[in-house]
Amino acid sequence: PPLYHLLLELKVLWDQKLTDLEQSLNDINRVCVVGAGAIGSLLVGHIGALSDIEMSVLVRRDRHASDLNENGLKVTGKSELRASVVASTDPTELGDVDLVILATKTTAVEASMQKIQGHFPNACIMMIQNGLGCERIVRQHGDWPIISGLTFMSGVRKSDVHVDYELDTPTWIGPWDEDSGQPGYTYIQQVEKLINRSGLICEAYEDLRPVQWSKLIFNSSVNAIGAVTNTPHAPFYADTDEVSDLGNLVESMMKEGVAIALAKGIHLKSDPWTMNCKAVSQGGSHGGDVYAHVTSMLDDVRNKSYTEVDWITGSIVRAAREVGVPAPIHETLYRLVKGIETGWEFNSRFEH
């Protein structure tokens, strides 16, 4: 029938358009990392050390930019590298790029997107935030192709120009499930190859949700429990022999998260409890040291900075309510962290 042939022709045209887009995005020579905290610095230090990559960094402070321009970025720990970079607080000074890696915390995504709106017109943006939902903020500020991503690696920023590579575990990337046609999986695989070539570990998936939720559940439990107990992620997070062991709470919270994911029809790529036990069983970045990672949420609480809990634990609480699954542990930890944040403002009224 004529309608069938018309639809078939439209499909051929659409497929060709996607193929052309993938080919136009195929070459990645210029990379800009937005945000140079621990994760951003690890990406800058590794990708920027490749001889065929022009690496730029968008930061908040002029002094940070000038120090990076003068000294480059040094990586120690699991890698020993030094990268030369071009850094600025103004995106107009960086020119156009092929790939933007948004490496800020979720709480800084909105401000970052306001700054780069109207810039990098030919770039694809790769996300690497904790939690769920930041892609929607990016889309509000531009029509860049978006790659969803998350990471399990960790590091410690020693200074503006030095980062210690602590946990050499993967970064996972894949299509954004709300706009999976852009930039296309072929391009996502090119990004995967680039990151692996740099010495970091990256895995691409056509459906990122099973991986995303594995890390989300892990992250929600480890971050929220650490923030409330003022403890780093350390071997005792896997201890369950005694009724008083903190690992019991970690395991129960993770099991609760798994039940919520299954109710959403998501079958996890990895078991969060196994991820936890593996992470705390390895040594520190200098061989024999005991692993004791200060999570981002714990660091925020210690510095009285607002946390990412709304995007991490809060997203699981909201998902649980959507599917009608009880989540008493997640709700309790979520409210406790929010209570800590509320306490800063309330208590400040009485400080002299």
JSON list of N, CA, C and O in Angstrom, two decimals, residues 215-256:
[
{"chain": "A", "resi": 215, "resn": "LYS", "atom": "N", "xyz": [25.12, 0.50, 39.97]},
{"chain": "A", "resi": 215, "resn": "LYS", "atom": "CA", "xyz": [25.93, 1.53, 40.63]},
{"chain": "A", "resi": 215, "resn": "LYS", "atom": "C", "xyz": [25.08, 2.44, 41.50]},
{"chain": "A", "resi": 215, "resn": "LYS", "atom": "O", "xyz": [25.52, 2.87, 42.58]},
{"chain": "A", "resi": 216, "resn": "LEU", "atom": "N", "xyz": [23.85, 2.76, 41.04]},
{"chain": "A", "resi": 216, "resn": "LEU", "atom": "CA", "xyz": [22.98, 3.63, 41.82]},
{"chain": "A", "resi": 216, "resn": "LEU", "atom": "C", "xyz": [22.70, 3.05, 43.20]},
{"chain": "A", "resi": 216, "resn": "LEU", "atom": "O", "xyz": [22.77, 3.74, 44.21]},
{"chain": "A", "resi": 217, "resn": "ILE", "atom": "N", "xyz": [22.38, 1.76, 43.23]},
{"chain": "A", "resi": 217, "resn": "ILE", "atom": "CA", "xyz": [22.08, 1.10, 44.51]},
{"chain": "A", "resi": 217, "resn": "ILE", "atom": "C", "xyz": [23.33, 1.05, 45.39]},
{"chain": "A", "resi": 217, "resn": "ILE", "atom": "O", "xyz": [23.28, 1.32, 46.59]},
{"chain": "A", "resi": 218, "resn": "PHE", "atom": "N", "xyz": [24.46, 0.68, 44.78]},
{"chain": "A", "resi": 218, "resn": "PHE", "atom": "CA", "xyz": [25.73, 0.69, 45.52]},
{"chain": "A", "resi": 218, "resn": "PHE", "atom": "C", "xyz": [26.01, 2.08, 46.09]},
{"chain": "A", "resi": 218, "resn": "PHE", "atom": "O", "xyz": [26.32, 2.25, 47.27]},
{"chain": "A", "resi": 219, "resn": "ASN", "atom": "N", "xyz": [25.89, 3.07, 45.23]},
{"chain": "A", "resi": 219, "resn": "ASN", "atom": "CA", "xyz": [26.22, 4.44, 45.60]},
{"chain": "A", "resi": 219, "resn": "ASN", "atom": "C", "xyz": [25.29, 4.98, 46.68]},
{"chain": "A", "resi": 219, "resn": "ASN", "atom": "O", "xyz": [25.72, 5.66, 47.62]},
{"chain": "A", "resi": 220, "resn": "SER", "atom": "N", "xyz": [24.00, 4.70, 46.53]},
{"chain": "A", "resi": 220, "resn": "SER", "atom": "CA", "xyz": [23.03, 5.17, 47.51]},
{"chain": "A", "resi": 220, "resn": "SER", "atom": "C", "xyz": [23.36, 4.66, 48.90]},
{"chain": "A", "resi": 220, "resn": "SER", "atom": "O", "xyz": [23.34, 5.41, 49.88]},
{"chain": "A", "resi": 221, "resn": "SER", "atom": "N", "xyz": [23.67, 3.38, 48.98]},
{"chain": "A", "resi": 221, "resn": "SER", "atom": "CA", "xyz": [23.93, 2.77, 50.29]},
{"chain": "A", "resi": 221, "resn": "SER", "atom": "C", "xyz": [25.23, 3.26, 50.89]},
{"chain": "A", "resi": 221, "resn": "SER", "atom": "O", "xyz": [25.28, 3.73, 52.04]},
{"chain": "A", "resi": 222, "resn": "VAL", "atom": "N", "xyz": [26.32, 3.18, 50.11]},
{"chain": "A", "resi": 222, "resn": "VAL", "atom": "CA", "xyz": [27.64, 3.53, 50.62]},
{"chain": "A", "resi": 222, "resn": "VAL", "atom": "C", "xyz": [27.72, 5.02, 50.97]},
{"chain": "A", "resi": 222, "resn": "VAL", "atom": "O", "xyz": [28.25, 5.39, 52.03]},
{"chain": "A", "resi": 223, "resn": "ASN", "atom": "N", "xyz": [27.18, 5.88, 50.10]},
{"chain": "A", "resi": 223, "resn": "ASN", "atom": "CA", "xyz": [27.26, 7.31, 50.34]},
{"chain": "A", "resi": 223, "resn": "ASN", "atom": "C", "xyz": [26.39, 7.74, 51.52]},
{"chain": "A", "resi": 223, "resn": "ASN", "atom": "O", "xyz": [26.85, 8.49, 52.40]},
{"chain": "A", "resi": 224, "resn": "ALA", "atom": "N", "xyz": [25.13, 7.31, 51.55]},
{"chain": "A", "resi": 224, "resn": "ALA", "atom": "CA", "xyz": [24.23, 7.77, 52.61]},
{"chain": "A", "resi": 224, "resn": "ALA", "atom": "C", "xyz": [24.66, 7.25, 53.97]},
{"chain": "A", "resi": 224, "resn": "ALA", "atom": "O", "xyz": [24.66, 7.99, 54.96]},
{"chain": "A", "resi": 225, "resn": "ILE", "atom": "N", "xyz": [25.03, 5.97, 54.04]},
{"chain": "A", "resi": 225, "resn": "ILE", "atom": "CA", "xyz": [25.46, 5.40, 55.32]},
{"chain": "A", "resi": 225, "resn": "ILE", "atom": "C", "xyz": [26.75, 6.07, 55.79]},
{"chain": "A", "resi": 225, "resn": "ILE", "atom": "O", "xyz": [26.91, 6.40, 56.98]},
{"chain": "A", "resi": 226, "resn": "GLY", "atom": "N", "xyz": [27.67, 6.31, 54.87]},
{"chain": "A", "resi": 226, "resn": "GLY", "atom": "CA", "xyz": [28.92, 6.99, 55.24]},
{"chain": "A", "resi": 226, "resn": "GLY", "atom": "C", "xyz": [28.68, 8.41, 55.73]},
{"chain": "A", "resi": 226, "resn": "GLY", "atom": "O", "xyz": [29.31, 8.86, 56.70]},
{"chain": "A", "resi": 227, "resn": "ALA", "atom": "N", "xyz": [27.75, 9.12, 55.08]},
{"chain": "A", "resi": 227, "resn": "ALA", "atom": "CA", "xyz": [27.46, 10.49, 55.49]},
{"chain": "A", "resi": 227, "resn": "ALA", "atom": "C", "xyz": [26.85, 10.56, 56.88]},
{"chain": "A", "resi": 227, "resn": "ALA", "atom": "O", "xyz": [27.16, 11.47, 57.66]},
{"chain": "A", "resi": 228, "resn": "VAL", "atom": "N", "xyz": [25.99, 9.61, 57.19]},
{"chain": "A", "resi": 228, "resn": "VAL", "atom": "CA", "xyz": [25.31, 9.61, 58.48]},
{"chain": "A", "resi": 228, "resn": "VAL", "atom": "C", "xyz": [26.23, 9.13, 59.61]},
{"chain": "A", "resi": 228, "resn": "VAL", "atom": "O", "xyz": [26.19, 9.65, 60.73]},
{"chain": "A", "resi": 229, "resn": "THR", "atom": "N", "xyz": [27.09, 8.14, 59.31]},
{"chain": "A", "resi": 229, "resn": "THR", "atom": "CA", "xyz": [27.96, 7.58, 60.34]},
{"chain": "A", "resi": 229, "resn": "THR", "atom": "C", "xyz": [29.33, 8.24, 60.41]},
{"chain": "A", "resi": 229, "resn": "THR", "atom": "O", "xyz": [30.14, 7.91, 61.28]},
{"chain": "A", "resi": 230, "resn": "ASN", "atom": "N", "xyz": [29.60, 9.16, 59.46]},
{"chain": "A", "resi": 230, "resn": "ASN", "atom": "CA", "xyz": [30.90, 9.85, 59.40]},
{"chain": "A", "resi": 230, "resn": "ASN", "atom": "C", "xyz": [32.04, 8.84, 59.26]},
{"chain": "A", "resi": 230, "resn": "ASN", "atom": "O", "xyz": [33.08, 8.93, 59.92]},
{"chain": "A", "resi": 231, "resn": "THR", "atom": "N", "xyz": [31.86, 7.86, 58.36]},
{"chain": "A", "resi": 231, "resn": "THR", "atom": "CA", "xyz": [32.89, 6.85, 58.13]},
{"chain": "A", "resi": 231, "resn": "THR", "atom": "C", "xyz": [33.21, 6.75, 56.64]},
{"chain": "A", "resi": 231, "resn": "THR", "atom": "O", "xyz": [32.33, 6.87, 55.80]},
{"chain": "A", "resi": 232, "resn": "PRO", "atom": "N", "xyz": [34.48, 6.50, 56.30]},
{"chain": "A", "resi": 232, "resn": "PRO", "atom": "CA", "xyz": [34.83, 6.27, 54.89]},
{"chain": "A", "resi": 232, "resn": "PRO", "atom": "C", "xyz": [34.39, 4.89, 54.46]},
{"chain": "A", "resi": 232, "resn": "PRO", "atom": "O", "xyz": [34.11, 4.01, 55.30]},
{"chain": "A", "resi": 233, "resn": "HIS", "atom": "N", "xyz": [34.33, 4.68, 53.17]},
{"chain": "A", "resi": 233, "resn": "HIS", "atom": "CA", "xyz": [34.04, 3.34, 52.64]},
{"chain": "A", "resi": 233, "resn": "HIS", "atom": "C", "xyz": [35.28, 2.49, 52.88]},
{"chain": "A", "resi": 233, "resn": "HIS", "atom": "O", "xyz": [36.33, 2.72, 52.28]},
{"chain": "A", "resi": 234, "resn": "ALA", "atom": "N", "xyz": [35.17, 1.51, 53.76]},
{"chain": "A", "resi": 234, "resn": "ALA", "atom": "CA", "xyz": [36.32, 0.76, 54.24]},
{"chain": "A", "resi": 234, "resn": "ALA", "atom": "C", "xyz": [35.92, -0.71, 54.43]},
{"chain": "A", "resi": 234, "resn": "ALA", "atom": "O", "xyz": [34.74, -1.07, 54.31]},
{"chain": "A", "resi": 235, "resn": "PRO", "atom": "N", "xyz": [36.87, -1.59, 54.74]},
{"chain": "A", "resi": 235, "resn": "PRO", "atom": "CA", "xyz": [36.56, -3.02, 54.85]},
{"chain": "A", "resi": 235, "resn": "PRO", "atom": "C", "xyz": [35.42, -3.37, 55.80]},
{"chain": "A", "resi": 235, "resn": "PRO", "atom": "O", "xyz": [34.70, -4.36, 55.56]},
{"chain": "A", "resi": 236, "resn": "PHE", "atom": "N", "xyz": [35.18, -2.58, 56.84]},
{"chain": "A", "resi": 236, "resn": "PHE", "atom": "CA", "xyz": [34.11, -2.94, 57.76]},
{"chain": "A", "resi": 236, "resn": "PHE", "atom": "C", "xyz": [32.72, -2.75, 57.15]},
{"chain": "A", "resi": 236, "resn": "PHE", "atom": "O", "xyz": [31.73, -3.17, 57.73]},
{"chain": "A", "resi": 237, "resn": "TYR", "atom": "N", "xyz": [32.63, -2.15, 55.95]},
{"chain": "A", "resi": 237, "resn": "TYR", "atom": "CA", "xyz": [31.35, -2.08, 55.25]},
{"chain": "A", "resi": 237, "resn": "TYR", "atom": "C", "xyz": [30.92, -3.44, 54.73]},
{"chain": "A", "resi": 237, "resn": "TYR", "atom": "O", "xyz": [29.77, -3.60, 54.27]},
{"chain": "A", "resi": 238, "resn": "ALA", "atom": "N", "xyz": [31.82, -4.43, 54.78]},
{"chain": "A", "resi": 238, "resn": "ALA", "atom": "CA", "xyz": [31.49, -5.79, 54.35]},
{"chain": "A", "resi": 238, "resn": "ALA", "atom": "C", "xyz": [31.40, -6.77, 55.51]},
{"chain": "A", "resi": 238, "resn": "ALA", "atom": "O", "xyz": [31.17, -7.96, 55.30]},
{"chain": "A", "resi": 239, "resn": "ASP", "atom": "N", "xyz": [31.57, -6.28, 56.73]},
{"chain": "A", "resi": 239, "resn": "ASP", "atom": "CA", "xyz": [31.51, -7.16, 57.91]},
{"chain": "A", "resi": 239, "resn": "ASP", "atom": "C", "xyz": [30.07, -7.42, 58.32]},
{"chain": "A", "resi": 239, "resn": "ASP", "atom": "O", "xyz": [29.29, -6.48, 58.52]},
{"chain": "A", "resi": 240, "resn": "THR", "atom": "N", "xyz": [29.72, -8.71, 58.46]},
{"chain": "A", "resi": 240, "resn": "THR", "atom": "CA", "xyz": [28.35, -9.08, 58.84]},
{"chain": "A", "resi": 240, "resn": "THR", "atom": "C", "xyz": [28.30, -10.15, 59.92]},
{"chain": "A", "resi": 240, "resn": "THR", "atom": "O", "xyz": [27.23, -10.67, 60.23]},
{"chain": "A", "resi": 241, "resn": "ASP", "atom": "N", "xyz": [29.45, -10.51, 60.51]},
{"chain": "A", "resi": 241, "resn": "ASP", "atom": "CA", "xyz": [29.48, -11.61, 61.48]},
{"chain": "A", "resi": 241, "resn": "ASP", "atom": "C", "xyz": [28.72, -11.28, 62.76]},
{"chain": "A", "resi": 241, "resn": "ASP", "atom": "O", "xyz": [28.01, -12.13, 63.31]},
{"chain": "A", "resi": 242, "resn": "GLU", "atom": "N", "xyz": [28.88, -10.05, 63.23]},
{"chain": "A", "resi": 242, "resn": "GLU", "atom": "CA", "xyz": [28.23, -9.65, 64.47]},
{"chain": "A", "resi": 242, "resn": "GLU", "atom": "C", "xyz": [26.98, -8.83, 64.16]},
{"chain": "A", "resi": 242, "resn": "GLU", "atom": "O", "xyz": [26.93, -8.11, 63.16]},
{"chain": "A", "resi": 243, "resn": "VAL", "atom": "N", "xyz": [26.00, -8.92, 65.06]},
{"chain": "A", "resi": 243, "resn": "VAL", "atom": "CA", "xyz": [24.75, -8.18, 64.82]},
{"chain": "A", "resi": 243, "resn": "VAL", "atom": "C", "xyz": [24.99, -6.67, 64.78]},
{"chain": "A", "resi": 243, "resn": "VAL", "atom": "O", "xyz": [24.24, -5.93, 64.14]},
{"chain": "A", "resi": 244, "resn": "SER", "atom": "N", "xyz": [26.06, -6.22, 65.43]},
{"chain": "A", "resi": 244, "resn": "SER", "atom": "CA", "xyz": [26.38, -4.79, 65.46]},
{"chain": "A", "resi": 244, "resn": "SER", "atom": "C", "xyz": [27.16, -4.32, 64.24]},
{"chain": "A", "resi": 244, "resn": "SER", "atom": "O", "xyz": [27.38, -3.12, 64.07]},
{"chain": "A", "resi": 245, "resn": "ASP", "atom": "N", "xyz": [27.60, -5.23, 63.37]},
{"chain": "A", "resi": 245, "resn": "ASP", "atom": "CA", "xyz": [28.44, -4.86, 62.23]},
{"chain": "A", "resi": 245, "resn": "ASP", "atom": "C", "xyz": [27.68, -3.99, 61.24]},
{"chain": "A", "resi": 245, "resn": "ASP", "atom": "O", "xyz": [26.53, -4.28, 60.87]},
{"chain": "A", "resi": 246, "resn": "LEU", "atom": "N", "xyz": [28.35, -2.94, 60.76]},
{"chain": "A", "resi": 246, "resn": "LEU", "atom": "CA", "xyz": [27.72, -2.00, 59.83]},
{"chain": "A", "resi": 246, "resn": "LEU", "atom": "C", "xyz": [27.38, -2.65, 58.50]},
{"chain": "A", "resi": 246, "resn": "LEU", "atom": "O", "xyz": [26.43, -2.25, 57.82]},
{"chain": "A", "resi": 247, "resn": "GLY", "atom": "N", "xyz": [28.14, -3.70, 58.14]},
{"chain": "A", "resi": 247, "resn": "GLY", "atom": "CA", "xyz": [27.87, -4.38, 56.88]},
{"chain": "A", "resi": 247, "resn": "GLY", "atom": "C", "xyz": [26.46, -4.93, 56.77]},
{"chain": "A", "resi": 247, "resn": "GLY", "atom": "O", "xyz": [25.92, -5.07, 55.67]},
{"chain": "A", "resi": 248, "resn": "ASN", "atom": "N", "xyz": [25.86, -5.26, 57.90]},
{"chain": "A", "resi": 248, "resn": "ASN", "atom": "CA", "xyz": [24.48, -5.75, 57.88]},
{"chain": "A", "resi": 248, "resn": "ASN", "atom": "C", "xyz": [23.52, -4.70, 57.33]},
{"chain": "A", "resi": 248, "resn": "ASN", "atom": "O", "xyz": [22.61, -5.01, 56.55]},
{"chain": "A", "resi": 249, "resn": "LEU", "atom": "N", "xyz": [23.72, -3.45, 57.75]},
{"chain": "A", "resi": 249, "resn": "LEU", "atom": "CA", "xyz": [22.89, -2.37, 57.24]},
{"chain": "A", "resi": 249, "resn": "LEU", "atom": "C", "xyz": [23.15, -2.14, 55.76]},
{"chain": "A", "resi": 249, "resn": "LEU", "atom": "O", "xyz": [22.21, -1.94, 54.97]},
{"chain": "A", "resi": 250, "resn": "VAL", "atom": "N", "xyz": [24.43, -2.15, 55.38]},
{"chain": "A", "resi": 250, "resn": "VAL", "atom": "CA", "xyz": [24.78, -1.96, 53.97]},
{"chain": "A", "resi": 250, "resn": "VAL", "atom": "C", "xyz": [24.11, -3.02, 53.11]},
{"chain": "A", "resi": 250, "resn": "VAL", "atom": "O", "xyz": [23.49, -2.71, 52.08]},
{"chain": "A", "resi": 251, "resn": "GLU", "atom": "N", "xyz": [24.22, -4.28, 53.53]},
{"chain": "A", "resi": 251, "resn": "GLU", "atom": "CA", "xyz": [23.66, -5.38, 52.73]},
{"chain": "A", "resi": 251, "resn": "GLU", "atom": "C", "xyz": [22.13, -5.28, 52.65]},
{"chain": "A", "resi": 251, "resn": "GLU", "atom": "O", "xyz": [21.54, -5.47, 51.58]},
{"chain": "A", "resi": 252, "resn": "SER", "atom": "N", "xyz": [21.48, -4.96, 53.77]},
{"chain": "A", "resi": 252, "resn": "SER", "atom": "CA", "xyz": [20.02, -4.86, 53.77]},
{"chain": "A", "resi": 252, "resn": "SER", "atom": "C", "xyz": [19.54, -3.72, 52.88]},
{"chain": "A", "resi": 252, "resn": "SER", "atom": "O", "xyz": [18.55, -3.85, 52.15]},
{"chain": "A", "resi": 253, "resn": "MET", "atom": "N", "xyz": [20.24, -2.59, 52.91]},
{"chain": "A", "resi": 253, "resn": "MET", "atom": "CA", "xyz": [19.85, -1.46, 52.08]},
{"chain": "A", "resi": 253, "resn": "MET", "atom": "C", "xyz": [20.02, -1.79, 50.60]},
{"chain": "A", "resi": 253, "resn": "MET", "atom": "O", "xyz": [19.18, -1.42, 49.76]},
{"chain": "A", "resi": 254, "resn": "MET", "atom": "N", "xyz": [21.08, -2.51, 50.28]},
{"chain": "A", "resi": 254, "resn": "MET", "atom": "CA", "xyz": [21.31, -2.90, 48.90]},
{"chain": "A", "resi": 254, "resn": "MET", "atom": "C", "xyz": [20.27, -3.89, 48.41]},
{"chain": "A", "resi": 254, "resn": "MET", "atom": "O", "xyz": [19.78, -3.80, 47.27]},
{"chain": "A", "resi": 255, "resn": "LYS", "atom": "N", "xyz": [19.89, -4.85, 49.25]},
{"chain": "A", "resi": 255, "resn": "LYS", "atom": "CA", "xyz": [18.84, -5.80, 48.87]},
{"chain": "A", "resi": 255, "resn": "LYS", "atom": "C", "xyz": [17.52, -5.08, 48.62]},
{"chain": "A", "resi": 255, "resn": "LYS", "atom": "O", "xyz": [16.77, -5.44, 47.71]},
{"chain": "A", "resi": 256, "resn": "GLU", "atom": "N", "xyz": [17.24, -4.09, 49.42]},
{"chain": "A", "resi": 256, "resn": "GLU", "atom": "CA", "xyz": [16.03, -3.29, 49.23]},
{"chain": "A", "resi": 256, "resn": "GLU", "atom": "C", "xyz": [16.07, -2.60, 47.86]},
{"chain": "A", "resi": 256, "resn": "GLU", "atom": "O", "xyz": [15.06, -2.56, 47.13]}
]
